[in-house]
PDB file of C-alpha atoms in Angstrom:
ATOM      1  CA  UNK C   1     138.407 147.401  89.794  1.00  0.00           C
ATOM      2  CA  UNK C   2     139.102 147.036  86.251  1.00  0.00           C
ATOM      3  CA  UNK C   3     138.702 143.348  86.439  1.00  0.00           C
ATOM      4  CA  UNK C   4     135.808 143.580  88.095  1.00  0.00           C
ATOM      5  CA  UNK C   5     134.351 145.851  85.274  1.00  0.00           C
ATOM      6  CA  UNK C   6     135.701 143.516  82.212  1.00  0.00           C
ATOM      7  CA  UNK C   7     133.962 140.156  84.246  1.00  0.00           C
ATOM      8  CA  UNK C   8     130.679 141.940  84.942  1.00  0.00           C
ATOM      9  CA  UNK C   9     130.584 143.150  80.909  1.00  0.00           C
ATOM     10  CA  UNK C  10     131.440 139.758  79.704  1.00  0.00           C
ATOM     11  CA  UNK C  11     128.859 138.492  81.615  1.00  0.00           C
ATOM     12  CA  UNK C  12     126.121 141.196  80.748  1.00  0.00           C
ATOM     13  CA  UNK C  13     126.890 139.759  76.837  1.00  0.00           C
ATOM     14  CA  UNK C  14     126.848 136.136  77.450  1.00  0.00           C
ATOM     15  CA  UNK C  15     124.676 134.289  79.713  1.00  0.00           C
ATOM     16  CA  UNK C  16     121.095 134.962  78.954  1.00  0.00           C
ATOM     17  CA  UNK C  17     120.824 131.037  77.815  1.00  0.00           C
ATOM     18  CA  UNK C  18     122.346 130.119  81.090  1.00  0.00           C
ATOM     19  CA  UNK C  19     120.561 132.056  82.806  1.00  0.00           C
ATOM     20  CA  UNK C  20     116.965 131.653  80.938  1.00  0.00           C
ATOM     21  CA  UNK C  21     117.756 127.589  81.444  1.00  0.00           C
ATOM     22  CA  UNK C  22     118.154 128.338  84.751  1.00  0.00           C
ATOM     23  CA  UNK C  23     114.556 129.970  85.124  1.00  0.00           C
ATOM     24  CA  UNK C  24     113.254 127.779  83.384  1.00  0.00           C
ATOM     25  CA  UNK C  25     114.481 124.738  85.257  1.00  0.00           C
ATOM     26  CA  UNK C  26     112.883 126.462  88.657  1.00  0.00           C
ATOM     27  CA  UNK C  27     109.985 127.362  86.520  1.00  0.00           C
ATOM     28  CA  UNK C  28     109.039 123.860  85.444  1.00  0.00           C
ATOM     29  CA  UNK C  29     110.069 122.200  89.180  1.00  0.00           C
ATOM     30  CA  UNK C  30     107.050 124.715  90.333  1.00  0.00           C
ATOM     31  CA  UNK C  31     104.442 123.553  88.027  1.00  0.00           C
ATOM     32  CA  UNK C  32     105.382 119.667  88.615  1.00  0.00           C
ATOM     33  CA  UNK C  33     102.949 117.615  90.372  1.00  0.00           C
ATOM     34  CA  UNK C  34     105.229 115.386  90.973  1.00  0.00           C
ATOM     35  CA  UNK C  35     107.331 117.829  93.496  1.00  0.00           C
ATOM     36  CA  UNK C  36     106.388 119.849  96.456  1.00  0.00           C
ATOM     37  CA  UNK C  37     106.940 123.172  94.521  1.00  0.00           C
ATOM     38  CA  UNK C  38     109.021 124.476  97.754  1.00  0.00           C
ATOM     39  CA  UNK C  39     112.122 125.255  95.106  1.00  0.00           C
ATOM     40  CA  UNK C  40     115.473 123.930  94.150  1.00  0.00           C
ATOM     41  CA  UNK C  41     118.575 124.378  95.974  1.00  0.00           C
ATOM     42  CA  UNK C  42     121.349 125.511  93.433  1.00  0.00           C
ATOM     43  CA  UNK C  43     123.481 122.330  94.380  1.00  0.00           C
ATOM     44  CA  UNK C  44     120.391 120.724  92.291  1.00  0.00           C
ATOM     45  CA  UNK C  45     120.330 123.377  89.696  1.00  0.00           C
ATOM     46  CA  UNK C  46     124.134 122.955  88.711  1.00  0.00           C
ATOM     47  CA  UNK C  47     124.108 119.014  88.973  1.00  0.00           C
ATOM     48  CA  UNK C  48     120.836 119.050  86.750  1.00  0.00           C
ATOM     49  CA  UNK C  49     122.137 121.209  84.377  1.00  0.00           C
ATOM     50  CA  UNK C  50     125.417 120.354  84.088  1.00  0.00           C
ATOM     51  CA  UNK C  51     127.048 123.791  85.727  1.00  0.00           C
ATOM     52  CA  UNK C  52     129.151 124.402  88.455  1.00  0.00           C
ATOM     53  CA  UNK C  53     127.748 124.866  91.741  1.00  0.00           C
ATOM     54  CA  UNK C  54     128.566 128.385  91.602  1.00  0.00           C
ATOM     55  CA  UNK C  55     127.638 129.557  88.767  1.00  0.00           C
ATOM     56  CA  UNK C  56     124.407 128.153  89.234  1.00  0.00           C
ATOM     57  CA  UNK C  57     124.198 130.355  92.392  1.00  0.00           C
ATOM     58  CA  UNK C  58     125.386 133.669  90.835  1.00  0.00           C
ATOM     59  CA  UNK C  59     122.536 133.186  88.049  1.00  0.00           C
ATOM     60  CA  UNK C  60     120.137 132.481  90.766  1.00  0.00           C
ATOM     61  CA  UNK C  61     120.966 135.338  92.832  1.00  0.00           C
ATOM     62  CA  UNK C  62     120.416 137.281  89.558  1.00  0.00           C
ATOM     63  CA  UNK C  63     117.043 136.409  88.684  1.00  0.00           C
ATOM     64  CA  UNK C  64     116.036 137.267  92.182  1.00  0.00           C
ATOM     65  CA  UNK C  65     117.462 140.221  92.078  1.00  0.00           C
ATOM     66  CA  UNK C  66     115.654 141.028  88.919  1.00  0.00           C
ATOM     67  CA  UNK C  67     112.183 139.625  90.722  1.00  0.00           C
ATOM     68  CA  UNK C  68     111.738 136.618  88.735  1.00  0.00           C
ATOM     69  CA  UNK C  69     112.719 134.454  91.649  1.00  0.00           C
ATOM     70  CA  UNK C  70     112.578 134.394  95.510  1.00  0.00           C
ATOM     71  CA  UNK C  71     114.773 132.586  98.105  1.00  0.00           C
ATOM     72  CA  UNK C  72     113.748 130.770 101.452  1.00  0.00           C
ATOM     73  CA  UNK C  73     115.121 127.950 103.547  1.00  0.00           C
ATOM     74  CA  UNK C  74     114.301 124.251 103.446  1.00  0.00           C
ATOM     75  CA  UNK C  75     114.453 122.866 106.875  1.00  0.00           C
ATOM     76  CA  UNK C  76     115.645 119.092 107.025  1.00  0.00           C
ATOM     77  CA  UNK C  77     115.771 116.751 109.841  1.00  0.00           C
ATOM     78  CA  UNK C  78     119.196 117.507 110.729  1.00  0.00           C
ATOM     79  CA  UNK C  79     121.753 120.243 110.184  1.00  0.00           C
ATOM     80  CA  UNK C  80     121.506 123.524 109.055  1.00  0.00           C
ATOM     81  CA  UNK C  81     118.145 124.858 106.844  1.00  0.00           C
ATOM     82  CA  UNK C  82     119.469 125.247 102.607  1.00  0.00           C
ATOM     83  CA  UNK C  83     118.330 127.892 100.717  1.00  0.00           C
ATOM     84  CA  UNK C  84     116.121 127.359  97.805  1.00  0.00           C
ATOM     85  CA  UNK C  85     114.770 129.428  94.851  1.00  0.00           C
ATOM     86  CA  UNK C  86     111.304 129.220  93.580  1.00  0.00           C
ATOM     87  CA  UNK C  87     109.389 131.159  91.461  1.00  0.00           C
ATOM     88  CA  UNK C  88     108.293 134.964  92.804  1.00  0.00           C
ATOM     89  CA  UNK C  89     104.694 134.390  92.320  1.00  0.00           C
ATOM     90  CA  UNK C  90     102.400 131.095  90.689  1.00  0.00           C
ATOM     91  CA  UNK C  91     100.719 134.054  87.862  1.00  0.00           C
ATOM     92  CA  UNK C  92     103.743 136.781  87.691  1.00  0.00           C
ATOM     93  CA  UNK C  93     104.116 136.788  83.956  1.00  0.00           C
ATOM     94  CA  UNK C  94     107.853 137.489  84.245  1.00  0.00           C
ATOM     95  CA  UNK C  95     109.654 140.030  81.772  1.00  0.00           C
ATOM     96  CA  UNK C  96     111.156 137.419  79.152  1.00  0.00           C
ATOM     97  CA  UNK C  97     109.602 135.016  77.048  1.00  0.00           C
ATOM     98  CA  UNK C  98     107.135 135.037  74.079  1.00  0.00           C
ATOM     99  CA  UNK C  99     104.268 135.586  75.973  1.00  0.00           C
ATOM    100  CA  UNK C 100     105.591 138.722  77.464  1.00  0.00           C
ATOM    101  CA  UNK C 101     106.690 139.964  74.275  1.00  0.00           C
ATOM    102  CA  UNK C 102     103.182 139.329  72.568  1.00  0.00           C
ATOM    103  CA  UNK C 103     101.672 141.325  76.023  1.00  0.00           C
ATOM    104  CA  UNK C 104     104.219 144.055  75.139  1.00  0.00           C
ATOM    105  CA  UNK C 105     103.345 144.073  71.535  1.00  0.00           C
ATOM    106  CA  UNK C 106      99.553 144.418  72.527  1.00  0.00           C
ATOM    107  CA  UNK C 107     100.258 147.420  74.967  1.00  0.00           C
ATOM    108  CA  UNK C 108     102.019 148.916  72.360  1.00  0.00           C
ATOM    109  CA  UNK C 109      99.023 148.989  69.900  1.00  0.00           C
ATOM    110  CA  UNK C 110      96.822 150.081  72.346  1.00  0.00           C
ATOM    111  CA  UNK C 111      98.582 152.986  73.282  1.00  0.00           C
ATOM    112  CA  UNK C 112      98.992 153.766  69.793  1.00  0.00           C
ATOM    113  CA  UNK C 113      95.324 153.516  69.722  1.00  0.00           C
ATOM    114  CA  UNK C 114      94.888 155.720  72.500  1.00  0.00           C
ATOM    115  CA  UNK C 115      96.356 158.149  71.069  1.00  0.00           C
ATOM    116  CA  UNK C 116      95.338 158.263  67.468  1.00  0.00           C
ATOM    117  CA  UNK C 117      91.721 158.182  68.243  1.00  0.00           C
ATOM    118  CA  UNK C 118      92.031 161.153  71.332  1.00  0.00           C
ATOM    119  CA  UNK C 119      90.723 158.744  74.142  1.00  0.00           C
ATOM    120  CA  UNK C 120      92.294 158.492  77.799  1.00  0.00           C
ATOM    121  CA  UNK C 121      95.822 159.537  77.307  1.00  0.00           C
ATOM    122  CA  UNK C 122      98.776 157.857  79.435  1.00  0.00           C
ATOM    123  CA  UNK C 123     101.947 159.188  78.506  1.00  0.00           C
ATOM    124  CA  UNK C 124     104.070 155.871  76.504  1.00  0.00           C
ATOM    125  CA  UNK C 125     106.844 156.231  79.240  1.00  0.00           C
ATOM    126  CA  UNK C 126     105.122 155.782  81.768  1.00  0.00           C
ATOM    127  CA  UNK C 127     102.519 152.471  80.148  1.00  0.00           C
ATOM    128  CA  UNK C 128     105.981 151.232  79.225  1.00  0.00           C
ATOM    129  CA  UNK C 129     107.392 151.441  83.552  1.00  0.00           C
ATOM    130  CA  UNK C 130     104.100 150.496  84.842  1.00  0.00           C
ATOM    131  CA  UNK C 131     104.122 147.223  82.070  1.00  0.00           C
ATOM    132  CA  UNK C 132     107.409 146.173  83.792  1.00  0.00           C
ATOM    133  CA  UNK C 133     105.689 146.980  86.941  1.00  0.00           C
ATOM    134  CA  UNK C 134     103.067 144.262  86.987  1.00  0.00           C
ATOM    135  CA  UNK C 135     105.516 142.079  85.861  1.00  0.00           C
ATOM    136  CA  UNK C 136     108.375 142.296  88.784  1.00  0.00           C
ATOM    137  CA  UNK C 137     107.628 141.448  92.494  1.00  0.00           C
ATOM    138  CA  UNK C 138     105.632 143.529  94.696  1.00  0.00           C
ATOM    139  CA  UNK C 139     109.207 144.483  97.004  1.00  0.00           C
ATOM    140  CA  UNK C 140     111.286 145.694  93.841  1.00  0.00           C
ATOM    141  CA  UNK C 141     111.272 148.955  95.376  1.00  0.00           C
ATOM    142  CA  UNK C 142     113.270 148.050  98.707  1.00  0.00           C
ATOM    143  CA  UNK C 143     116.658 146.402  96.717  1.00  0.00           C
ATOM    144  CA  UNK C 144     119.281 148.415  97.338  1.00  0.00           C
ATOM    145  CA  UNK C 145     121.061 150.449  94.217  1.00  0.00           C
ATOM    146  CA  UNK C 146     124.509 149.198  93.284  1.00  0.00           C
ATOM    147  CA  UNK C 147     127.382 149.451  95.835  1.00  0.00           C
ATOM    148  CA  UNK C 148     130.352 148.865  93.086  1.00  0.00           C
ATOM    149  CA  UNK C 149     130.744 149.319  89.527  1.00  0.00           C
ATOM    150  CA  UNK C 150     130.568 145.442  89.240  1.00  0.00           C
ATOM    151  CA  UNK C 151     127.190 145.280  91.020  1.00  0.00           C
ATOM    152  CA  UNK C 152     125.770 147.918  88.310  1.00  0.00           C
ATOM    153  CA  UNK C 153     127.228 146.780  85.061  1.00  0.00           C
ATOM    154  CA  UNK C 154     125.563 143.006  86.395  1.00  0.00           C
ATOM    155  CA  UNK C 155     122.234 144.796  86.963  1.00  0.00           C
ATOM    156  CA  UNK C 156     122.872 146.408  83.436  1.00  0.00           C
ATOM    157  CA  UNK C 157     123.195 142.820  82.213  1.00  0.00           C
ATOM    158  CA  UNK C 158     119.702 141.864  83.236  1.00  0.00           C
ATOM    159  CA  UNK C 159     118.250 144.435  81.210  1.00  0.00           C
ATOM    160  CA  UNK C 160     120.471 143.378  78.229  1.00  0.00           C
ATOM    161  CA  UNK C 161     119.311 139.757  78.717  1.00  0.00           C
ATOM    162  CA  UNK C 162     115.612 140.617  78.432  1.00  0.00           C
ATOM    163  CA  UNK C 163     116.188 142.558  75.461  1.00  0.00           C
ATOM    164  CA  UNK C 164     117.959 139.912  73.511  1.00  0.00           C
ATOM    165  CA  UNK C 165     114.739 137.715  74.567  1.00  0.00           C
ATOM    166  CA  UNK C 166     112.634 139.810  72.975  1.00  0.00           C
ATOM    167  CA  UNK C 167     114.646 139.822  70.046  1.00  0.00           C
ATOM    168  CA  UNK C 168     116.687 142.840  69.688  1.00  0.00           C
ATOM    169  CA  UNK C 169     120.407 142.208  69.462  1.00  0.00           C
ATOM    170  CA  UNK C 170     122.166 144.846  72.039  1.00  0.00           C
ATOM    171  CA  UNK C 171     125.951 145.717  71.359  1.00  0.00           C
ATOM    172  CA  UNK C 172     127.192 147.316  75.056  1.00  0.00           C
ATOM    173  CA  UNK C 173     130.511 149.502  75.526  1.00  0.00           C
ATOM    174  CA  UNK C 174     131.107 151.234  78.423  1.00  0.00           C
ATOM    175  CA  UNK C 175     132.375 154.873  79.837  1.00  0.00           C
ATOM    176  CA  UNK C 176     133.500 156.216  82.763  1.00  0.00           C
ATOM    177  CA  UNK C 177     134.832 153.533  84.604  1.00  0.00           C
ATOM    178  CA  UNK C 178     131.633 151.677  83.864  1.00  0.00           C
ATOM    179  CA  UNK C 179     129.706 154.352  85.696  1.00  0.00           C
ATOM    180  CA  UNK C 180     127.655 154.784  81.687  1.00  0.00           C
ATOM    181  CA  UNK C 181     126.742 152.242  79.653  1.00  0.00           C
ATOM    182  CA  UNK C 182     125.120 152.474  75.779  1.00  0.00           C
ATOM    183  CA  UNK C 183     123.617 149.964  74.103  1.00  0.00           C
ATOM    184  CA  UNK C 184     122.929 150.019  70.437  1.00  0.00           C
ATOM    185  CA  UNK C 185     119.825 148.042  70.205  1.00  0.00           C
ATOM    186  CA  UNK C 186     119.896 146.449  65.905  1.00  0.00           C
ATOM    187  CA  UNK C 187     116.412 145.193  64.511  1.00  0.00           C
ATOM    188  CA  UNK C 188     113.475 146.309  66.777  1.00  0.00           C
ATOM    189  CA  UNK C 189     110.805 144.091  66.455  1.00  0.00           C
ATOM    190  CA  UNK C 190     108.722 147.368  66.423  1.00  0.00           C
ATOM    191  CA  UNK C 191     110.658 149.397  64.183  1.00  0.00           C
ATOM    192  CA  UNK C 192     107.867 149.793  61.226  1.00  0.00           C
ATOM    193  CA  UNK C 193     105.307 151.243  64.191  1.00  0.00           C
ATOM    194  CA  UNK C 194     108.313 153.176  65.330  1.00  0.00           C
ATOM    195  CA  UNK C 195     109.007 154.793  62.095  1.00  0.00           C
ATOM    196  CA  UNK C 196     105.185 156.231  61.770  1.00  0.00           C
ATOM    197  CA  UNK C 197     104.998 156.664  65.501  1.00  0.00           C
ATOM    198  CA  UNK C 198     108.124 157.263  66.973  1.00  0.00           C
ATOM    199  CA  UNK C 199     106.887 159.023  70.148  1.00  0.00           C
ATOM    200  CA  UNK C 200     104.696 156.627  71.443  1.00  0.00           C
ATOM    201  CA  UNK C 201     106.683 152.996  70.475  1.00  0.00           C
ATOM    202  CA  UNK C 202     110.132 155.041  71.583  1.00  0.00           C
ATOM    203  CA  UNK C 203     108.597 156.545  74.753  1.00  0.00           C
ATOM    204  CA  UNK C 204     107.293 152.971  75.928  1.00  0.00           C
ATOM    205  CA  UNK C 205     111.003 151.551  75.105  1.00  0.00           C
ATOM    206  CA  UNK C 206     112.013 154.779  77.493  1.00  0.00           C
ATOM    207  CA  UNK C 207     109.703 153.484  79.717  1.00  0.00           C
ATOM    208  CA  UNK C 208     110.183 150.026  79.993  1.00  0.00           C
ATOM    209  CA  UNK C 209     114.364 150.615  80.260  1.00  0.00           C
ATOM    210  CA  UNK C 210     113.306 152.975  83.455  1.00  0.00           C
ATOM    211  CA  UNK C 211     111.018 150.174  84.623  1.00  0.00           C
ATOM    212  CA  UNK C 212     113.563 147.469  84.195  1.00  0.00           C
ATOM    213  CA  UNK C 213     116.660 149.378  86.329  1.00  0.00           C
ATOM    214  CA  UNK C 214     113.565 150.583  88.935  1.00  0.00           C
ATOM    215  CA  UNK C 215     112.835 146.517  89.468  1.00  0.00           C
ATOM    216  CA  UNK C 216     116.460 145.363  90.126  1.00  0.00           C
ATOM    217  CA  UNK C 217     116.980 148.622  92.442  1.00  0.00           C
ATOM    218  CA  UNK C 218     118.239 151.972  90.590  1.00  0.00           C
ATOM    219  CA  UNK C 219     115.118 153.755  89.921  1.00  0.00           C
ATOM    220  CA  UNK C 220     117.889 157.016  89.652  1.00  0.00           C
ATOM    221  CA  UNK C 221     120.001 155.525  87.180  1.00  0.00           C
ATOM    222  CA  UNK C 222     119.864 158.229  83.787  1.00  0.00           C
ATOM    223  CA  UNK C 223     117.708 156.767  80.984  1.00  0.00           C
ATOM    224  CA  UNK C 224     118.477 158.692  77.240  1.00  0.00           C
ATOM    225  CA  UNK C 225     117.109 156.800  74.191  1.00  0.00           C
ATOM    226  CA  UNK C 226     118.288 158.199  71.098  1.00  0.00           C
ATOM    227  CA  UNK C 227     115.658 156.179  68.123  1.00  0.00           C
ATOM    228  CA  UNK C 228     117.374 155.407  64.555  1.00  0.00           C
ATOM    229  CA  UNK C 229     120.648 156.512  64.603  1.00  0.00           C
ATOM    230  CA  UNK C 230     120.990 154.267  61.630  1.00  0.00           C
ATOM    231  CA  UNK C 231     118.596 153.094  59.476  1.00  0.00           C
ATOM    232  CA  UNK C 232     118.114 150.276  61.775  1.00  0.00           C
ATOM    233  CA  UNK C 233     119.418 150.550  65.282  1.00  0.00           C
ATOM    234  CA  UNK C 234     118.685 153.068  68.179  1.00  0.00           C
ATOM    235  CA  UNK C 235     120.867 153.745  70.834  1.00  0.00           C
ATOM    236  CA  UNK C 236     120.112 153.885  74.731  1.00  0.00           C
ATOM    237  CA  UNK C 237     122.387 155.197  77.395  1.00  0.00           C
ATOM    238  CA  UNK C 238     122.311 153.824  80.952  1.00  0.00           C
ATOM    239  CA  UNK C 239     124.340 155.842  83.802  1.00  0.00           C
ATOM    240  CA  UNK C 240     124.446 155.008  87.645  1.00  0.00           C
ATOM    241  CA  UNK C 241     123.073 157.166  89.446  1.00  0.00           C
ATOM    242  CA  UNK C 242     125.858 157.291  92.178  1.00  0.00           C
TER     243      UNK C 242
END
């Protein structure tokens, strides 16, 4: 078990630029007019970039478990059908990237606006879940939650992979056998809004945590955010909810 624990932190804190190449690659084979768009096996994704078969599969299986991606089967003449991974939907906006960070800085300010000027209140928690909502597959809701500490510290290491593409730079440690995790989040983007308006740029980083762990299958899992427990880093603990 303790192996298990030490692999799945390692990985949590260093392959988002595998793993965002790895998007990206199935990304771009979808928009090509010069392919079918019916997805790339991950025998093609290692040999294209340069990874071992495997590996290319356990990043694959990752982004679909986060929603970015979906699998099928590729039926050929003869033998048996190979799965493939293409991208979850031809608009989803996905949860990384600069032009989900500038949609996340725009809800943001508008819920900042909401609230300043007294017009239709929803709560920052919540705009911040229902953000990562319209931005993971329609079927989040049926994966199953974790089934080994492994399982949830790899989940865990989604969450830390979007936030370092966004541009905060998450430390992780672990307690409890790996059952609770804390990041300490340095540099928000945010954190001059989050000074003057700590409850609604804080509750929306609440919320979109919540949102993430919902989309990859613990919607249970314990959310605390604890803002500026320096003069520039915050602190969020993560614990499984089984």
């Amino acid at each position: 078990m303790r192996d298990a624990v030490v692999e799945a932190v390692a990985d949590a804190e260093g392959v988002g630029g595998t793993r965002r190449a790895v998007l990206d690659l199935v990304l771009a084979e979808s928009g090509d007019p010069r392919t079918d768009g019916s997805g790339l096996t991950a025998a093609q994704v290692g040999r294209l970039l340069g990874i071992h078969v495997t590996t290319a599969r356990w990043h694959l299986e990752r982004l679909v478990a986060a929603g970015q991606l979906v699998a099928g089967e590729r039926r050929g003449g003869v033998g048996r059908p190979r799965k493939v991974y293409r991208t979850a939907g031809a608009h989803a906006p996905g949860l990384g990237g600069a032009d989900a960070l500038d949609s996340f800085a725009a809800l943001l300010i508008s819920t900042w606006a909401q609230a300043r000027e007294g017009g239709e209140r929803v709560a920052p928690e919540e705009a911040g879940a229902r953000w990562v909502a319209d931005r993971t597959s329609a079927d989040a809701s049926t994966r199953a939650p974790a089934g080994t500490t492994g399982a949830w510290l790899g989940k865990v290491g989604l969450t830390v992979d979007i936030l370092a593409e966004w541009g905060y730079e998450p430390e992780l440690q672990t307690a409890d056998r790996g059952r609770s995790v804390e990041l300490t989040l340095h540099d928000c983007p945010f954190a001059a809004m989050a000074r003057d308006h700590p409850e609604v740029v804080c509750g929306i980083h609440l919320g979109l945590l919540r949102g993430t762990l919902a989309a990859v299958g613990e919607p249970d899992a314990g959310v605390e955010l604890q803002p500026f427990v320096t003069a520039s880093s915050c602190t969020a603990r993560m614990t499984r909810a089984h």
